[in-house]
Amino acid sequence: MARSVYVAGVDRGDGRQVVELGLMELLTRHVDRVGVFRPLVHDDPDRLFDLLRARYRLSQPPRTAYGMSYPQAAALQAERGTDELVTELLERFHAVARDHEYVLVLGSDYADTSLPDELGLNARLANEFGASVIAVVGGQEQSADSVRAEAGNALRAYRAQGCDVVALVVNRALPEDRAAIAERLTARLPVPCYVLPEDASLSAPTVSQVVRTLGAEVLLGDDAGLSRDVRDFVFGGAMLPSFLPALTEGCLVVTPGDRADLIVGALAAHSAGAPPIAGVLLTLDERPGPDILALASRLAPGTPVVAVAGRSFPTAEQLVTLEGKLHAGAPRKAETALGLFERHVDTAELTDRISLARSSRVTPMMFEHELIERSRADRRRVVLPEGSEERVLRAADVLLRRDVCDLTLLGEEDAVRKRAAELGIQLGAARIVDPQTSPLRERFAESYAKLRAHKGVSYELAYDIVADVSYFGTLMVQEGLADGMVSGAVHSTAATIRPAFEIIKTAPGAQIVSSVFFMCLADRVLVYGDCAVNPDPDAEQLADIAIQSAATAAQFGVEPRIAMLSYSTGTSGSGADVDKVRKATALVRELRPDLPVEGPIQYDAAVDAAVAATKLPGSQVAGRATVLVFPDLNTGNNTYKAVQRSAHAVAVGPVLQGLRKPVNDLSRGALVQDIVNTVAITAIQAQTQTPAQTPNRTRKAPTS
C-alpha cells in the first residue's frame, strides 16, 4: 500500500505551492516512484503538476493527477451527497496509489469555489486516503499574534476531524516576525511548526505571465528574458533625465510605444547594469520603428520588449493585481522556493514525521538531490574562474537560490555584471573578483614565485601568470580563501588542472591525480575511473587509481566493490595488457586488503550476476561491482560515453581525486545541471579536508 501525505490549508492565499514543491523535493530524495494527486482542480492542465512532472521526470499521465473539477464536485455533492463525492475521489486516488510508492496529495485552495465546509472535506479525504496531514497557514500582511492564533486554530480544526497532523507550516510571514512566530509556536504546539518568510521574488510575476495576462505581443526577447521576475513597475512619462533615476532593479518599464527615448534609455541603463530591468512594456498600440528595435536588440540582447493595445492606466490596473505563480516556465522561482523551504524547514525531522524510508534503488535524481543536501549541510566556498560564461552564471543562479555554497566568480566585474544582467540573473551574495586588479595578485605572485623558483620563475613572471583566472582561482584554494574550484566550461582540461599540479599537488599517499565519473543508471550509481586524466597508467598507477576511486565512492555513499577491467576474465587470457591488470589487482589486495577487488574481469562479468555466475562463480565482486577501473584512458572515455548515450545515464564528472584540495574540471559541453552537480561535489570534497590541509581558513570572503 502506497503511503501518502496531504497538504491542506485553511484559506486562500497561503502560497502553499512552496510547501508542495519542497515536499516533492524531499520525497524524490528518498523514493523512486512518487505520484501526485489533486482531488479538485481549477485548470486543466494543472500548472503545478506540469512543473512537478517536468522537474522530477514523472512518468505519471496528467489525466490521473486530479480527481475532478470544482464545478463537477459541487454538482455531485449537491445531487448525491458528500459520501458519493468522497467515494468517487477515493477511487481515483487509489488508481494513482496502486502505481506508486508514495503519493503527494495537493489539497483544495479555497479559491472561487462553492463547496460548503471545504476544510471538513479536505480532512475527510485525508482520513479516507490514510494520509498524514501537513497543515499550511498563510501569514501574509498579518501580525505575529494573528498568525499564531490562526496556526493554533488550524491545528485544532484538523485534529478535531481525526486527522494525523504531522507538521504545521506558516507561510508568507513577515520576515521581521518569522523568528518570534516560530519560537512561540514551537513552544506551544504539540507538532513541529516551521515558519517561512514572505519572499518578494516568489510573489513577483514573470514577464511571460504579464504577456499572457495582457495578451501582449512580444517584439523582442528570448525565453530567459521572459522568465525574469517583475519586482516593480516604473511608468514612463517624464523626460529621460528625470526618468532614469526612477528605474529600480527588476522593474518593468511601462511607457507609450512612441517614446523611443525612454525605450532606448531604459535598455541602455540595463546594459550598463545600472540597474538591470525586467523589460519594457509599450502601450497605446504604438510600435517603435525597425531602426529603434534593431538598436534595442543590440543594446540589451534577450531583454523583452512587449506591446499592448490599451492605454497606460487600464494596463496599470491589471498589472498591480498580478501575483507570481510556480509553473514549468519559471524555473528560477522553483529554485527560490526550494531554497526558502530548505532554509526554514527541518527536512530531517520532517522526513521522520512522514515516515520516509530510503529506497534500496538509487536513481539519478536521488543521487543529485543527495549532492545538494550534503553540500548545503556544511557550507563551503567555491571559486568559479569562468565568471562571465553563460552556463556558469546560470549555474551560479541555481546554487545561490538553493543556498548550496558561497561563490566567488572571477572576471572583470563590469563584464560579469553586464552579462548577468543580460541573462536576467541576480548574483546576490556572490563575490566577483578581478584577478587583473585585485590586491591579492601581488600576494599570489609572491607565493607562486616561491613555489616555482626551482623552475626559474621570477616575481615579474609570476605576476603575469597569476592574473590568469585558472591560476588565480587555484591560488585562492591553496591560500585558504576558497575551499574548492570548478572550471573547464570554456578552458581545456590541461588549463584547469595544470595549476593544481603545480600549486596544490598530490595528497599524501597518492601517487597520481586521477578522475572518476559517477554513472547514474536507472536504479544504481556506478563509479568509473579513470576516464579523463591518465592515458596509459602502469600497474602501480592503476592500483592507485583503484584505491582512490574506492575512497571517492565511499565518500559519496557508494559501497566500493572494485572491478579491474580487462578483455579477459580470471585466468582465461594472457598478454601484456592483461598482465598489467592482474599485477594491479594484486597490488590493491596487498595495499588495501579490506577492499573487495576482482581482476582481471570483463565488464559484463563485473555488472551482470548471470554472467558472473558462469565466469567467476563465488566471487565477492563479480556481478555486483560498483567501482569499475579501466585499463587505459581510451577504453574508459569511450565506455563512459557509450553508456551515457545508450543507457540514458547521467554522467557526473569528471571528479578529480588525489589532490590535497578539491579542484574539478568540467567538460566543455557541460550543461548547467552538470556544473551545479560538480560544484556540489567539490563542496562535499572540501568538507572532508582537515584543518591541517586547509591553512589560513577563514569564513571571510576575499576582497576584490
XYZ file of C-alpha atoms in Angstrom:
704
model
C 0.000 0.000 0.000
C 1.412 3.380 -1.001
C 1.976 5.910 1.741
C 0.743 9.463 1.275
C 0.939 12.972 2.692
C -1.847 15.530 2.289
C -1.013 19.249 2.128
C -4.065 21.084 3.464
C -4.783 24.765 4.058
C -7.460 26.767 5.842
C -7.872 29.681 3.455
C -6.721 31.019 0.102
C -3.509 32.960 -0.498
C -1.215 30.889 1.720
C 1.358 30.278 -1.037
C 1.050 26.558 -0.421
C 2.821 25.691 -3.671
C 6.156 26.415 -1.976
C 5.411 23.716 0.596
C 4.134 21.289 -2.047
C 7.265 21.767 -4.171
C 9.503 21.394 -1.112
C 7.770 18.170 -0.144
C 8.136 16.784 -3.655
C 11.845 17.520 -3.469
C 12.019 15.699 -0.144
C 10.031 12.703 -1.370
C 12.066 12.222 -4.530
C 15.290 12.184 -2.494
C 14.134 9.010 -0.799
C 11.535 7.308 -3.002
C 11.840 6.116 -6.578
C 8.182 6.257 -7.672
C 6.293 9.300 -6.366
C 2.784 10.084 -7.586
C 0.784 13.301 -7.386
C -2.950 13.625 -6.805
C -5.051 16.774 -6.602
C -8.634 15.849 -5.656
C -10.127 19.082 -7.033
C -8.700 21.214 -9.815
C -9.468 24.596 -11.358
C -7.379 24.352 -14.504
C -6.633 21.543 -16.899
C -3.711 21.210 -17.287
C -2.690 21.816 -13.702
C 0.294 24.196 -13.768
C 1.879 22.909 -10.571
C 1.601 19.314 -11.748
C 3.214 20.319 -15.042
C 6.105 21.822 -13.039
C 6.463 18.708 -10.864
C 6.217 16.430 -13.877
C 8.929 18.305 -15.791
C 11.262 18.925 -12.877
C 11.094 15.445 -11.352
C 10.707 13.490 -14.609
C 7.414 11.923 -13.550
C 6.032 9.274 -15.878
C 2.527 9.682 -14.426
C -0.061 10.572 -17.109
C -1.525 14.047 -16.476
C -5.106 12.773 -16.663
C -4.548 10.688 -13.498
C -3.196 13.579 -11.443
C -6.562 15.014 -10.391
C -9.968 13.806 -9.360
C -12.436 16.251 -10.844
C -13.079 19.934 -11.395
C -14.637 22.119 -8.720
C -17.901 22.562 -10.659
C -18.169 18.796 -11.128
C -17.543 18.248 -7.420
C -20.095 20.871 -6.388
C -22.712 19.362 -8.697
C -22.038 15.812 -7.487
C -22.163 16.866 -3.849
C -25.426 18.752 -4.365
C -27.116 15.886 -6.229
C -25.818 12.800 -4.412
C -24.197 13.995 -1.199
C -20.717 14.235 0.282
C -20.335 10.463 0.729
C -20.704 9.888 -3.016
C -18.219 12.684 -3.757
C -15.674 11.203 -1.356
C -16.179 7.689 -2.760
C -15.564 8.909 -6.303
C -12.404 10.793 -5.302
C -11.172 7.839 -3.239
C -11.376 5.530 -6.249
C -9.344 7.944 -8.345
C -6.770 8.350 -5.582
C -6.316 4.574 -5.314
C -5.731 4.375 -9.065
C -2.656 6.583 -8.523
C -1.596 4.856 -5.289
C -1.519 1.437 -6.979
C 1.273 2.571 -9.325
C 3.439 4.498 -6.852
C 5.304 4.035 -3.588
C 4.276 7.408 -2.179
C 1.603 9.926 -3.177
C 1.743 13.664 -2.612
C -1.837 14.943 -2.269
C -2.476 18.618 -3.039
C -5.484 19.855 -1.067
C -8.110 22.324 -2.257
C -7.246 26.026 -2.381
C -10.457 27.742 -1.173
C -10.422 29.985 -4.251
C -13.669 30.722 -6.142
C -15.442 27.554 -5.053
C -18.977 26.815 -3.991
C -18.186 23.829 -1.785
C -19.567 24.013 1.756
C -17.168 23.211 4.626
C -14.100 22.921 2.414
C -11.812 22.322 5.397
C -14.025 19.439 6.504
C -13.865 17.927 3.012
C -10.058 18.099 2.997
C -9.949 16.462 6.428
C -12.349 13.713 5.346
C -10.346 12.982 2.206
C -7.058 12.853 4.126
C -8.571 10.309 6.524
C -10.036 8.188 3.741
C -6.751 8.251 1.843
C -4.893 7.180 5.003
C -2.662 10.229 4.538
C -0.666 12.193 7.072
C -1.563 15.884 7.025
C 0.690 18.918 6.793
C -1.435 21.966 7.544
C -0.476 25.290 5.950
C -1.454 28.710 7.274
C -0.877 31.957 5.406
C 0.729 34.825 7.267
C 0.728 37.487 4.565
C 0.326 41.002 5.987
C -0.799 39.632 9.359
C 0.547 40.493 12.792
C 2.550 37.918 14.711
C -0.284 37.467 17.230
C -2.825 36.913 14.459
C -0.641 34.328 12.743
C -0.035 32.438 15.971
C -3.760 32.337 16.721
C -4.648 31.140 13.225
C -1.985 28.432 13.340
C -3.358 27.092 16.613
C -6.905 27.151 15.248
C -5.863 25.294 12.091
C -4.168 22.550 14.066
C -7.164 22.120 16.344
C -9.584 22.081 13.391
C -7.818 19.253 11.572
C -7.124 17.226 14.695
C -10.770 17.565 15.732
C -11.651 15.879 12.434
C -9.415 12.949 13.360
C -6.519 13.843 11.069
C -2.953 12.728 11.725
C -1.344 16.170 11.577
C 2.417 15.608 11.456
C 3.529 19.225 10.992
C 2.252 22.750 10.579
C 3.738 25.336 8.212
C 3.188 29.075 8.459
C 3.995 30.569 5.062
C 4.456 34.159 3.906
C 5.064 35.520 7.398
C 6.517 38.999 7.720
C 10.305 38.491 7.667
C 10.804 40.565 10.814
C 8.276 38.399 12.705
C 9.414 34.997 11.455
C 11.740 34.074 14.333
C 9.319 35.213 17.032
C 6.399 33.308 15.486
C 8.484 30.153 15.162
C 9.706 30.338 18.753
C 6.232 30.873 20.209
C 4.543 28.169 18.114
C 7.285 25.620 18.759
C 6.825 26.134 22.492
C 3.026 25.887 22.406
C 2.076 23.377 19.708
C 2.380 19.578 20.031
C 3.671 19.115 16.466
C 6.677 20.644 14.669
C 5.958 24.089 13.267
C 8.000 25.691 10.501
C 7.713 29.364 9.590
C 8.640 30.576 6.097
C 9.010 34.308 5.495
C 7.482 36.218 2.616
C 9.843 36.333 -0.362
C 9.123 39.164 -2.773
C 10.647 37.316 -5.725
C 8.104 34.493 -5.372
C 5.101 36.799 -5.399
C 6.539 38.790 -8.302
C 5.026 37.870 -11.692
C 7.326 36.948 -14.546
C 7.400 38.870 -17.820
C 5.806 35.856 -19.536
C 2.940 35.998 -17.024
C 2.457 39.685 -17.852
C 2.400 38.790 -21.553
C -0.230 36.078 -21.015
C -2.420 38.219 -18.776
C -2.415 41.268 -21.044
C -2.386 39.381 -24.330
C 0.761 41.316 -25.208
C 2.781 40.939 -28.377
C 6.452 40.063 -27.892
C 8.555 42.317 -30.098
C 11.949 41.380 -28.657
C 13.217 38.933 -26.067
C 14.152 35.296 -25.535
C 12.839 32.632 -23.153
C 15.350 33.578 -20.457
C 14.279 37.215 -20.637
C 10.598 36.315 -20.470
C 11.253 34.268 -17.319
C 12.589 37.303 -15.406
C 10.773 38.385 -12.273
C 8.959 41.729 -12.390
C 9.748 43.245 -8.998
C 8.421 46.730 -9.643
C 6.629 48.850 -12.229
C 8.016 52.164 -13.434
C 5.676 54.215 -15.597
C 7.488 56.415 -18.079
C 6.115 59.851 -18.869
C 8.874 62.212 -17.835
C 11.847 63.287 -19.897
C 14.867 60.989 -19.908
C 16.992 62.806 -17.261
C 14.116 62.571 -14.767
C 13.110 59.070 -15.858
C 16.441 57.229 -15.469
C 16.844 57.799 -11.688
C 13.402 56.267 -11.169
C 14.479 52.879 -12.553
C 14.761 50.082 -9.999
C 16.307 46.636 -10.178
C 13.956 44.140 -11.810
C 11.384 46.759 -12.787
C 9.117 46.569 -15.838
C 9.174 49.881 -17.662
C 5.684 50.836 -18.883
C 5.687 53.605 -21.454
C 3.799 54.658 -24.568
C 5.239 52.983 -27.634
C 6.157 56.266 -29.264
C 8.657 57.239 -26.540
C 11.775 55.978 -28.285
C 13.958 57.996 -25.898
C 12.665 56.134 -22.841
C 12.856 52.752 -24.561
C 16.475 53.229 -25.606
C 17.414 54.893 -22.308
C 15.961 52.069 -20.197
C 17.697 49.389 -22.255
C 20.999 51.275 -22.203
C 20.771 51.534 -18.401
C 20.066 47.793 -18.248
C 23.043 47.026 -20.470
C 25.246 49.016 -18.114
C 23.802 47.133 -15.141
C 22.556 50.345 -13.568
C 20.083 48.904 -12.881
C 19.156 45.658 -14.673
C 15.479 45.818 -15.599
C 12.951 43.053 -16.313
C 11.827 44.501 -19.641
C 9.805 47.184 -21.398
C 6.030 47.219 -21.910
C 4.716 49.552 -24.629
C 1.148 50.876 -24.504
C -1.260 52.732 -26.828
C -0.780 50.114 -29.581
C 2.307 52.014 -30.730
C 5.400 50.277 -32.100
C 8.852 51.805 -32.461
C 10.331 51.755 -35.936
C 12.646 48.994 -37.133
C 15.761 51.106 -36.522
C 14.855 51.604 -32.861
C 14.045 47.906 -32.427
C 17.357 46.938 -34.031
C 19.201 49.291 -31.676
C 17.241 47.904 -28.714
C 18.184 44.320 -29.582
C 21.863 45.257 -29.750
C 21.805 47.264 -26.526
C 20.258 44.517 -24.394
C 20.085 41.133 -26.177
C 17.327 38.914 -24.804
C 15.620 41.687 -22.819
C 11.859 41.606 -23.512
C 10.112 44.457 -25.271
C 6.378 43.754 -25.484
C 3.398 45.786 -26.650
C -0.305 46.059 -25.771
C -3.162 47.914 -27.385
C -4.519 49.502 -24.204
C -3.757 52.800 -22.544
C -1.309 53.058 -19.649
C -3.816 53.492 -16.814
C -6.039 50.452 -17.557
C -2.872 48.446 -18.146
C -1.544 49.539 -14.759
C -4.773 48.408 -13.068
C -4.272 44.908 -14.450
C -0.575 44.794 -13.581
C -0.860 45.688 -9.898
C -3.131 42.697 -9.206
C -0.747 40.156 -10.743
C 0.952 37.704 -8.413
C 3.671 35.228 -9.260
C 2.907 31.529 -9.646
C 5.097 28.463 -9.686
C 4.926 26.774 -13.068
C 7.156 24.912 -15.500
C 8.029 28.107 -17.343
C 9.510 29.758 -14.245
C 12.435 27.522 -13.181
C 14.112 30.304 -11.183
C 11.059 30.655 -8.981
C 11.209 26.931 -8.306
C 14.849 27.214 -7.203
C 13.984 30.181 -4.970
C 11.044 28.322 -3.453
C 13.167 25.253 -2.721
C 15.889 27.372 -1.154
C 13.282 29.041 1.077
C 11.779 25.696 2.095
C 15.136 24.070 2.839
C 16.412 27.021 4.884
C 13.415 27.131 7.207
C 12.177 23.534 7.390
C 13.999 20.848 9.345
C 13.918 18.347 6.495
C 15.462 15.547 8.562
C 12.739 15.918 11.187
C 10.000 16.129 8.567
C 11.376 13.032 6.836
C 10.884 11.095 10.052
C 7.425 12.576 10.629
C 6.088 11.454 7.248
C 7.723 8.031 7.652
C 10.052 8.192 4.699
C 12.397 5.246 4.373
C 15.111 5.459 1.723
C 14.552 3.228 -1.276
C 17.052 0.457 -1.985
C 17.262 1.813 -5.539
C 19.337 4.918 -6.221
C 18.050 6.865 -9.212
C 19.948 9.710 -10.903
C 17.598 12.244 -9.352
C 18.033 10.780 -5.885
C 21.812 10.987 -6.273
C 21.643 14.609 -7.450
C 19.328 15.522 -4.551
C 21.769 13.938 -2.128
C 24.604 16.072 -3.512
C 22.644 19.283 -2.935
C 21.514 18.209 0.525
C 25.007 17.268 1.685
C 26.670 20.371 0.291
C 24.115 22.632 1.988
C 24.549 20.860 5.321
C 28.121 22.102 5.831
C 28.517 25.187 3.703
C 31.769 25.704 1.807
C 33.275 28.328 -0.527
C 33.810 27.508 -4.202
C 35.534 29.693 -6.783
C 34.398 29.678 -10.434
C 37.106 31.156 -12.697
C 34.848 31.419 -15.769
C 32.676 34.122 -14.247
C 31.263 35.622 -17.441
C 30.395 32.316 -19.169
C 26.612 31.952 -19.599
C 26.316 28.375 -18.326
C 28.432 29.190 -15.279
C 26.258 32.215 -14.491
C 23.087 30.167 -14.849
C 24.553 27.502 -12.572
C 25.555 30.205 -10.076
C 21.954 31.428 -10.140
C 20.708 27.946 -9.173
C 23.378 27.470 -6.492
C 22.645 30.829 -4.883
C 18.882 30.364 -4.933
C 19.279 26.901 -3.359
C 21.800 28.230 -0.822
C 24.238 25.446 -1.730
C 27.544 27.210 -1.084
C 29.322 30.560 -1.090
C 30.501 31.524 -4.563
C 33.305 33.666 -5.934
C 33.211 34.472 -9.647
C 36.407 35.563 -11.369
C 36.440 38.136 -14.135
C 36.223 41.823 -14.837
C 33.395 42.941 -12.563
C 31.546 45.188 -15.008
C 31.676 42.496 -17.699
C 30.382 39.808 -15.319
C 27.564 42.002 -14.040
C 26.634 43.126 -17.542
C 26.451 39.533 -18.769
C 24.396 38.554 -15.721
C 22.042 41.482 -16.382
C 21.609 40.400 -19.999
C 20.599 36.941 -18.737
C 18.293 38.348 -16.073
C 20.412 36.807 -13.317
C 20.836 38.450 -9.925
C 24.150 37.445 -8.407
C 23.135 38.469 -4.905
C 25.664 37.319 -2.339
C 28.230 36.079 -4.878
C 31.630 37.783 -4.789
C 33.186 38.997 -8.030
C 36.973 39.258 -8.083
C 39.017 40.599 -10.990
C 42.471 38.925 -10.985
C 43.882 41.807 -13.029
C 43.112 44.468 -10.407
C 42.753 42.522 -7.164
C 45.243 43.349 -4.376
C 45.564 39.588 -3.962
C 47.530 39.498 -7.222
C 50.740 40.688 -5.546
C 50.391 38.209 -2.684
C 49.720 35.361 -5.103
C 52.655 36.360 -7.308
C 54.989 36.123 -4.314
C 53.581 32.726 -3.344
C 53.774 31.342 -6.865
C 57.307 32.643 -7.423
C 58.471 30.830 -4.267
C 56.713 27.619 -5.296
C 58.208 27.672 -8.787
C 61.616 29.209 -8.041
C 63.267 25.883 -8.882
C 61.841 26.319 -12.389
C 63.311 29.794 -12.723
C 60.031 31.663 -12.201
C 60.687 35.252 -11.137
C 58.258 37.545 -9.307
C 57.697 39.524 -12.527
C 56.809 36.379 -14.470
C 54.648 35.117 -11.615
C 52.812 38.457 -11.546
C 51.726 37.857 -15.141
C 50.900 34.172 -14.634
C 48.658 34.608 -11.589
C 46.425 37.054 -13.465
C 45.190 34.010 -15.418
C 41.836 33.034 -13.877
C 42.772 29.348 -13.524
C 45.973 30.155 -11.640
C 44.277 32.851 -9.572
C 41.424 30.516 -8.560
C 43.847 27.710 -7.718
C 45.870 30.061 -5.517
C 42.691 31.140 -3.736
C 42.168 27.484 -2.820
C 45.812 26.992 -1.839
C 45.802 30.104 0.361
C 42.589 29.117 2.156
C 40.477 31.882 0.589
C 38.261 29.279 -1.106
C 37.621 25.639 -0.303
C 37.499 24.357 -3.867
C 37.490 25.348 -7.532
C 35.447 24.284 -10.565
C 36.471 25.249 -14.092
C 36.619 23.886 -17.621
C 33.382 25.068 -19.258
C 35.472 27.063 -21.732
C 39.005 26.104 -20.688
C 40.773 22.871 -21.605
C 41.395 20.157 -19.059
C 45.103 20.978 -19.143
C 44.444 24.660 -18.430
C 42.283 23.694 -15.450
C 44.407 21.047 -13.785
C 47.959 22.164 -14.638
C 47.850 24.939 -11.990
C 46.572 22.368 -9.480
C 49.504 20.068 -10.232
C 51.942 22.955 -9.787
C 50.387 24.600 -6.726
C 48.143 22.232 -4.770
C 49.917 18.992 -5.686
C 49.035 15.429 -4.778
C 47.662 14.390 -1.412
C 49.823 12.355 0.977
C 49.693 8.695 -0.058
C 48.521 9.393 -3.608
C 50.884 8.572 -6.453
C 48.982 10.441 -9.161
C 45.957 12.624 -9.760
C 43.163 10.710 -11.445
C 39.444 11.059 -12.051
C 36.130 9.271 -11.805
C 32.680 9.673 -13.275
C 29.586 8.876 -11.248
C 27.416 6.972 -13.717
C 23.802 7.305 -12.561
C 21.844 4.465 -14.150
C 18.115 3.913 -13.753
C 18.471 2.009 -10.478
C 22.039 2.449 -9.183
C 25.171 4.542 -9.249
C 28.467 3.171 -10.567
C 31.889 4.782 -10.333
C 34.125 4.749 -13.437
C 37.836 5.559 -13.241
C 39.982 6.873 -14.852
C 38.189 8.275 -17.874
C 39.724 11.755 -18.158
C 43.322 12.204 -16.960
C 45.850 9.355 -17.311
C 46.285 7.984 -20.864
C 48.084 4.708 -20.100
C 48.693 4.073 -16.390
C 51.134 1.316 -15.394
C 50.207 -1.360 -12.840
C 51.229 0.739 -9.818
C 49.300 3.736 -11.084
C 46.292 1.575 -11.932
C 46.263 0.234 -8.377
C 46.441 3.800 -7.064
C 43.501 4.793 -9.265
C 41.501 1.852 -7.906
C 42.196 2.732 -4.268
C 41.425 6.428 -4.840
C 38.244 5.578 -6.723
C 37.074 3.324 -3.893
C 37.642 6.156 -1.413
C 35.691 8.590 -3.611
C 32.856 6.089 -3.988
C 32.613 5.627 -0.225
C 32.690 9.397 0.315
C 29.555 9.720 -1.805
C 27.625 6.796 -0.367
C 28.531 4.088 -2.894
C 29.789 0.902 -1.216
C 33.069 0.119 -3.051
C 33.408 -3.226 -4.779
C 36.241 -2.883 -7.289
C 36.368 -4.477 -10.726
C 39.746 -4.191 -12.501
C 38.546 -4.363 -16.088
C 40.243 -6.163 -18.956
C 39.310 -8.008 -22.138
C 39.511 -11.331 -20.286
C 38.168 -12.664 -17.005
C 40.182 -14.540 -14.399
C 42.865 -16.734 -15.907
C 41.261 -17.008 -19.341
C 43.592 -14.579 -21.080
C 47.235 -13.553 -21.233
C 49.390 -10.812 -22.676
C 50.930 -7.549 -21.538
C 47.625 -5.699 -21.132
C 46.033 -8.464 -19.065
C 49.187 -8.932 -17.011
C 49.182 -5.239 -16.133
C 45.645 -5.512 -14.769
C 46.480 -8.747 -12.929
C 49.508 -7.099 -11.267
C 47.465 -4.005 -10.368
C 44.795 -6.205 -8.745
C 47.434 -7.951 -6.641
C 48.807 -4.579 -5.541
C 45.351 -3.403 -4.443
C 44.923 -6.559 -2.367
C 48.345 -6.060 -0.830
C 47.914 -2.370 -0.049
C 44.236 -2.473 0.946
C 43.223 -5.988 1.996
C 39.965 -4.533 3.348
C 38.734 -3.603 -0.138
C 36.834 -6.218 -2.168
C 38.503 -6.363 -5.588
C 38.359 -8.649 -8.600
C 40.514 -8.648 -11.703
C 41.166 -9.059 -14.445
C 37.440 -9.142 -15.235
C 35.320 -8.258 -18.242
C 32.644 -5.595 -17.970
C 29.707 -7.976 -18.365
C 31.017 -10.280 -15.649
C 31.545 -7.288 -13.367
C 27.969 -5.953 -13.507
C 25.722 -8.856 -14.580
C 25.032 -11.504 -11.945
C 24.061 -14.162 -14.506
C 27.304 -13.753 -16.453
C 29.295 -13.639 -13.230
C 27.787 -16.935 -12.067
C 29.224 -18.576 -15.180
C 32.606 -16.865 -15.443
C 33.532 -16.271 -11.782
C 31.200 -18.235 -9.508
C 31.575 -17.409 -5.841
C 33.270 -14.039 -6.431
C 32.550 -11.344 -3.856
C 32.646 -8.667 -6.583
C 31.624 -10.241 -9.896
C 28.080 -9.271 -10.856
C 27.969 -6.694 -8.053
C 30.822 -4.323 -8.890
C 30.284 -0.640 -8.101
C 33.759 0.746 -8.883
C 34.939 -0.080 -12.403
C 38.587 0.688 -13.162
C 39.515 0.818 -16.835
C 42.975 -0.226 -18.046
C 43.565 2.975 -20.035
C 42.009 6.317 -20.940
C 40.929 5.219 -24.408
C 38.816 2.383 -23.014
C 37.423 4.366 -20.115
C 36.490 7.507 -22.021
C 34.757 5.633 -24.812
C 32.915 3.333 -22.421
C 31.518 6.089 -20.222
C 30.260 7.994 -23.267
C 28.736 4.841 -24.778
C 26.900 4.027 -21.535
C 25.853 7.649 -21.104
C 24.238 7.787 -24.539
C 22.901 4.260 -24.996
C 21.601 3.725 -21.445
C 20.498 7.370 -20.979
C 22.660 7.509 -17.880
C 23.536 10.755 -16.107
C 27.333 11.109 -16.034
C 28.511 13.333 -13.186
C 32.148 14.323 -13.529
C 34.974 14.121 -14.128
C 35.690 14.332 -10.406
C 39.388 14.721 -9.715
C 40.962 12.728 -6.904
C 44.412 12.605 -5.411
C 44.836 16.371 -4.921
C 45.407 17.885 -1.476
C 42.453 20.208 -2.032
C 39.487 19.861 -4.396
C 39.758 21.217 -7.922
C 37.385 19.814 -10.526
C 37.278 20.002 -14.285
C 34.176 20.383 -16.437
C 33.546 19.060 -19.893
C 33.410 21.938 -22.367
C 29.993 20.603 -23.318
C 28.796 20.695 -19.706
C 25.156 21.588 -19.134
C 24.021 23.923 -16.363
C 22.948 20.967 -14.190
C 26.363 19.340 -14.737
C 28.026 22.464 -13.348
C 25.648 22.564 -10.388
C 26.404 18.914 -9.610
C 30.160 19.405 -9.918
C 30.137 22.424 -7.610
C 28.137 20.433 -5.056
C 30.628 17.545 -5.320
C 33.520 19.964 -4.856
C 31.881 21.405 -1.733
C 31.396 17.905 -0.323
C 35.024 17.007 -1.046
C 36.057 20.169 0.803
C 34.014 19.118 3.831
C 36.431 16.252 4.436
C 39.530 18.480 4.459
C 41.214 18.608 7.857
C 42.369 21.945 9.298
C 45.974 20.943 8.580
C 45.113 20.615 4.902
C 43.339 23.971 4.801
C 45.752 26.589 6.135
C 44.616 30.107 6.964
C 40.995 29.005 6.791
C 38.607 31.885 7.294
C 34.974 32.420 6.503
C 35.732 35.965 5.435
C 35.443 36.405 1.680
C 38.405 37.828 -0.223
C 38.320 41.455 -1.178
C 38.400 42.364 -4.804
